[in-house]
mmCIF file of C-alpha atoms in Angstrom:
data_model
loop_
_atom_site.group_PDB
_atom_site.id
_atom_site.type_symbol
_atom_site.label_atom_id
_atom_site.label_comp_id
_atom_site.label_asym_id
_atom_site.label_seq_id
_atom_site.Cartn_x
_atom_site.Cartn_y
_atom_site.Cartn_z
ATOM 1 C CA UNK A 1 13.074 8.795 6.569
ATOM 2 C CA UNK A 2 9.122 8.254 5.628
ATOM 3 C CA UNK A 3 7.972 8.212 2.465
ATOM 4 C CA UNK A 4 4.254 9.161 1.362
ATOM 5 C CA UNK A 5 2.594 6.302 -0.315
ATOM 6 C CA UNK A 6 -0.301 6.033 -3.549
ATOM 7 C CA UNK A 7 -1.868 3.000 -4.697
ATOM 8 C CA UNK A 8 -3.825 3.289 -7.601
ATOM 9 C CA UNK A 9 -6.645 1.017 -9.411
ATOM 10 C CA UNK A 10 -5.926 1.267 -13.105
ATOM 11 C CA UNK A 11 -7.931 -0.364 -16.089
ATOM 12 C CA UNK A 12 -4.536 -0.569 -18.584
ATOM 13 C CA UNK A 13 -1.501 -1.065 -16.719
ATOM 14 C CA UNK A 14 0.764 -0.885 -19.642
ATOM 15 C CA UNK A 15 -0.949 2.605 -20.937
ATOM 16 C CA UNK A 16 -0.812 3.579 -17.168
ATOM 17 C CA UNK A 17 2.976 2.564 -16.962
ATOM 18 C CA UNK A 18 3.690 4.590 -20.088
ATOM 19 C CA UNK A 19 1.900 7.805 -18.818
ATOM 20 C CA UNK A 20 3.172 7.603 -15.131
ATOM 21 C CA UNK A 21 6.955 7.181 -16.661
ATOM 22 C CA UNK A 22 6.659 10.107 -18.634
ATOM 23 C CA UNK A 23 4.939 12.170 -15.771
ATOM 24 C CA UNK A 24 7.963 11.017 -13.349
ATOM 25 C CA UNK A 25 10.427 11.117 -15.885
ATOM 26 C CA UNK A 26 10.915 7.948 -14.283
ATOM 27 C CA UNK A 27 10.571 3.878 -15.137
ATOM 28 C CA UNK A 28 9.289 1.726 -12.590
ATOM 29 C CA UNK A 29 11.454 0.284 -9.559
ATOM 30 C CA UNK A 30 9.157 -3.036 -10.346
ATOM 31 C CA UNK A 31 6.827 -4.291 -12.968
ATOM 32 C CA UNK A 32 4.657 -7.255 -12.579
ATOM 33 C CA UNK A 33 1.791 -8.678 -14.613
ATOM 34 C CA UNK A 34 -0.632 -6.780 -12.568
ATOM 35 C CA UNK A 35 1.404 -4.203 -10.826
ATOM 36 C CA UNK A 36 4.031 -1.235 -11.075
ATOM 37 C CA UNK A 37 5.720 0.983 -8.363
ATOM 38 C CA UNK A 38 8.095 3.465 -8.644
ATOM 39 C CA UNK A 39 10.224 4.699 -5.588
ATOM 40 C CA UNK A 40 10.777 8.395 -6.274
ATOM 41 C CA UNK A 41 13.322 10.712 -4.623
ATOM 42 C CA UNK A 42 11.688 14.050 -5.527
ATOM 43 C CA UNK A 43 9.371 14.115 -4.194
ATOM 44 C CA UNK A 44 10.167 10.990 -1.872
ATOM 45 C CA UNK A 45 6.876 8.710 -3.145
ATOM 46 C CA UNK A 46 6.323 5.170 -3.228
ATOM 47 C CA UNK A 47 4.117 5.328 -6.254
ATOM 48 C CA UNK A 48 2.123 1.713 -7.068
ATOM 49 C CA UNK A 49 -0.464 0.820 -9.594
ATOM 50 C CA UNK A 50 -1.912 -2.723 -10.152
ATOM 51 C CA UNK A 51 -5.365 -4.102 -12.307
ATOM 52 C CA UNK A 52 -6.193 -5.567 -8.598
ATOM 53 C CA UNK A 53 -9.653 -3.987 -7.165
ATOM 54 C CA UNK A 54 -12.902 -3.014 -7.729
ATOM 55 C CA UNK A 55 -12.525 0.093 -9.936
ATOM 56 C CA UNK A 56 -10.043 2.583 -11.162
ATOM 57 C CA UNK A 57 -8.896 5.309 -8.768
ATOM 58 C CA UNK A 58 -7.036 5.741 -5.399
ATOM 59 C CA UNK A 59 -7.089 2.438 -3.567
ATOM 60 C CA UNK A 60 -5.532 3.797 -0.177
ATOM 61 C CA UNK A 61 -2.572 6.272 0.563
ATOM 62 C CA UNK A 62 -0.040 5.450 2.960
ATOM 63 C CA UNK A 63 3.610 6.317 4.950
ATOM 64 C CA UNK A 64 6.004 3.828 4.200
ATOM 65 C CA UNK A 65 8.936 3.885 7.027
ATOM 66 C CA UNK A 66 12.329 2.837 6.895
ATOM 67 C CA UNK A 67 12.710 1.291 10.358
ATOM 68 C CA UNK A 68 10.492 -0.183 13.077
ATOM 69 C CA UNK A 69 10.805 2.511 15.667
ATOM 70 C CA UNK A 70 8.825 5.252 12.885
ATOM 71 C CA UNK A 71 6.185 2.590 12.476
ATOM 72 C CA UNK A 72 5.696 2.501 16.123
ATOM 73 C CA UNK A 73 5.585 6.192 16.613
ATOM 74 C CA UNK A 74 3.039 6.367 13.403
ATOM 75 C CA UNK A 75 1.024 3.584 15.156
ATOM 76 C CA UNK A 76 1.074 5.556 18.442
ATOM 77 C CA UNK A 77 -0.260 8.740 16.995
ATOM 78 C CA UNK A 78 -3.117 6.783 15.327
ATOM 79 C CA UNK A 79 -4.192 5.148 18.737
ATOM 80 C CA UNK A 80 -3.588 8.689 20.580
ATOM 81 C CA UNK A 81 -6.205 10.329 18.122
ATOM 82 C CA UNK A 82 -8.933 7.278 19.087
ATOM 83 C CA UNK A 83 -8.564 5.968 15.288
ATOM 84 C CA UNK A 84 -9.432 2.776 14.655
ATOM 85 C CA UNK A 85 -6.627 0.503 14.091
ATOM 86 C CA UNK A 86 -6.020 -2.547 11.894
ATOM 87 C CA UNK A 87 -2.793 -3.986 12.932
ATOM 88 C CA UNK A 88 -1.917 -6.649 10.618
ATOM 89 C CA UNK A 89 1.542 -7.395 11.869
ATOM 90 C CA UNK A 90 3.809 -8.978 9.647
ATOM 91 C CA UNK A 91 2.146 -9.922 6.603
ATOM 92 C CA UNK A 92 2.446 -10.431 2.869
ATOM 93 C CA UNK A 93 1.315 -7.961 -0.101
ATOM 94 C CA UNK A 94 2.141 -6.297 -3.093
ATOM 95 C CA UNK A 95 5.304 -8.408 -3.993
ATOM 96 C CA UNK A 96 6.736 -7.586 -0.590
ATOM 97 C CA UNK A 97 6.748 -8.610 3.279
ATOM 98 C CA UNK A 98 6.509 -6.036 5.448
ATOM 99 C CA UNK A 99 5.082 -4.720 8.658
ATOM 100 C CA UNK A 100 1.590 -3.089 8.715
ATOM 101 C CA UNK A 101 -1.149 -1.104 9.966
ATOM 102 C CA UNK A 102 -3.944 0.509 8.997
ATOM 103 C CA UNK A 103 -6.590 3.176 9.828
ATOM 104 C CA UNK A 104 -9.339 5.159 8.050
ATOM 105 C CA UNK A 105 -9.754 8.801 7.871
ATOM 106 C CA UNK A 106 -13.509 10.462 8.629
ATOM 107 C CA UNK A 107 -14.240 10.069 4.576
ATOM 108 C CA UNK A 108 -13.654 6.787 4.141
ATOM 109 C CA UNK A 109 -9.740 6.745 2.828
ATOM 110 C CA UNK A 110 -7.512 3.911 4.080
ATOM 111 C CA UNK A 111 -4.182 4.844 5.375
ATOM 112 C CA UNK A 112 -1.606 2.104 5.515
ATOM 113 C CA UNK A 113 1.238 2.566 7.408
ATOM 114 C CA UNK A 114 4.291 0.035 6.775
ATOM 115 C CA UNK A 115 7.847 -0.857 7.159
ATOM 116 C CA UNK A 116 9.076 -3.221 4.124
ATOM 117 C CA UNK A 117 11.122 -6.037 5.327
ATOM 118 C CA UNK A 118 11.963 -7.802 2.106
ATOM 119 C CA UNK A 119 10.557 -8.667 -1.621
ATOM 120 C CA UNK A 120 8.357 -11.716 -2.428
ATOM 121 C CA UNK A 121 7.906 -13.456 -5.883
ATOM 122 C CA UNK A 122 4.000 -13.371 -5.436
ATOM 123 C CA UNK A 123 1.758 -10.674 -5.192
ATOM 124 C CA UNK A 124 0.589 -11.758 -1.731
ATOM 125 C CA UNK A 125 1.009 -15.412 -0.197
ATOM 126 C CA UNK A 126 -1.963 -17.070 1.218
ATOM 127 C CA UNK A 127 -2.382 -16.641 5.097
ATOM 128 C CA UNK A 128 -2.742 -19.959 7.064
ATOM 129 C CA UNK A 129 -6.307 -21.085 7.056
ATOM 130 C CA UNK A 130 -8.139 -19.283 10.338
ATOM 131 C CA UNK A 131 -11.488 -19.712 10.824
ATOM 132 C CA UNK A 132 -13.401 -16.360 10.290
ATOM 133 C CA UNK A 133 -9.906 -14.523 9.010
ATOM 134 C CA UNK A 134 -10.123 -12.374 6.102
ATOM 135 C CA UNK A 135 -8.381 -13.892 3.267
ATOM 136 C CA UNK A 136 -7.314 -10.650 0.990
ATOM 137 C CA UNK A 137 -4.722 -8.518 1.867
ATOM 138 C CA UNK A 138 -4.554 -4.417 2.373
ATOM 139 C CA UNK A 139 -7.072 -1.460 2.273
ATOM 140 C CA UNK A 140 -9.841 -1.656 5.217
ATOM 141 C CA UNK A 141 -13.137 -1.630 2.847
ATOM 142 C CA UNK A 142 -15.219 0.616 5.561
ATOM 143 C CA UNK A 143 -14.143 3.802 6.944
ATOM 144 C CA UNK A 144 -15.048 2.796 10.589
ATOM 145 C CA UNK A 145 -14.734 -1.034 11.102
ATOM 146 C CA UNK A 146 -11.119 -1.780 10.317
ATOM 147 C CA UNK A 147 -10.987 -5.329 10.725
ATOM 148 C CA UNK A 148 -13.270 -5.103 7.144
ATOM 149 C CA UNK A 149 -10.408 -5.601 4.085
ATOM 150 C CA UNK A 150 -10.823 -5.169 0.164
ATOM 151 C CA UNK A 151 -9.345 -7.610 -2.260
ATOM 152 C CA UNK A 152 -6.528 -5.381 -3.276
ATOM 153 C CA UNK A 153 -3.436 -4.326 -1.830
ATOM 154 C CA UNK A 154 -0.700 -1.692 -1.802
#
């Protein structure tokens, strides 16, 4: 099964948790000091909010897959559509270790395709020092050049 993913930046995490808990009639599945996530079944959506990022609003959209085969199929679709693809492989972000890649739509909205492999206790783990590598995780910051990334995450 695939699950739709939405990540919003918010100014006030606690107020937003209260609002979305009422809206969804459910408490978050995970709460951290800067992050909350709901794993809703009806409709099936992974809805995350965080105080990380540049301004309030939609950071990125995405599709979370249950297995590597579903993720491979999404990657093949993006490549067939000649979309610029940022393949992060196995990475850490948003308190999780995931296999992921990114595409950006014609309007510049970042789409994350990912398969969660497990939880981690920190928002993201620092990547090994590689000259010229981006230190931040998550959404490409530019609609047409996938390698540039924002300082926020899923």
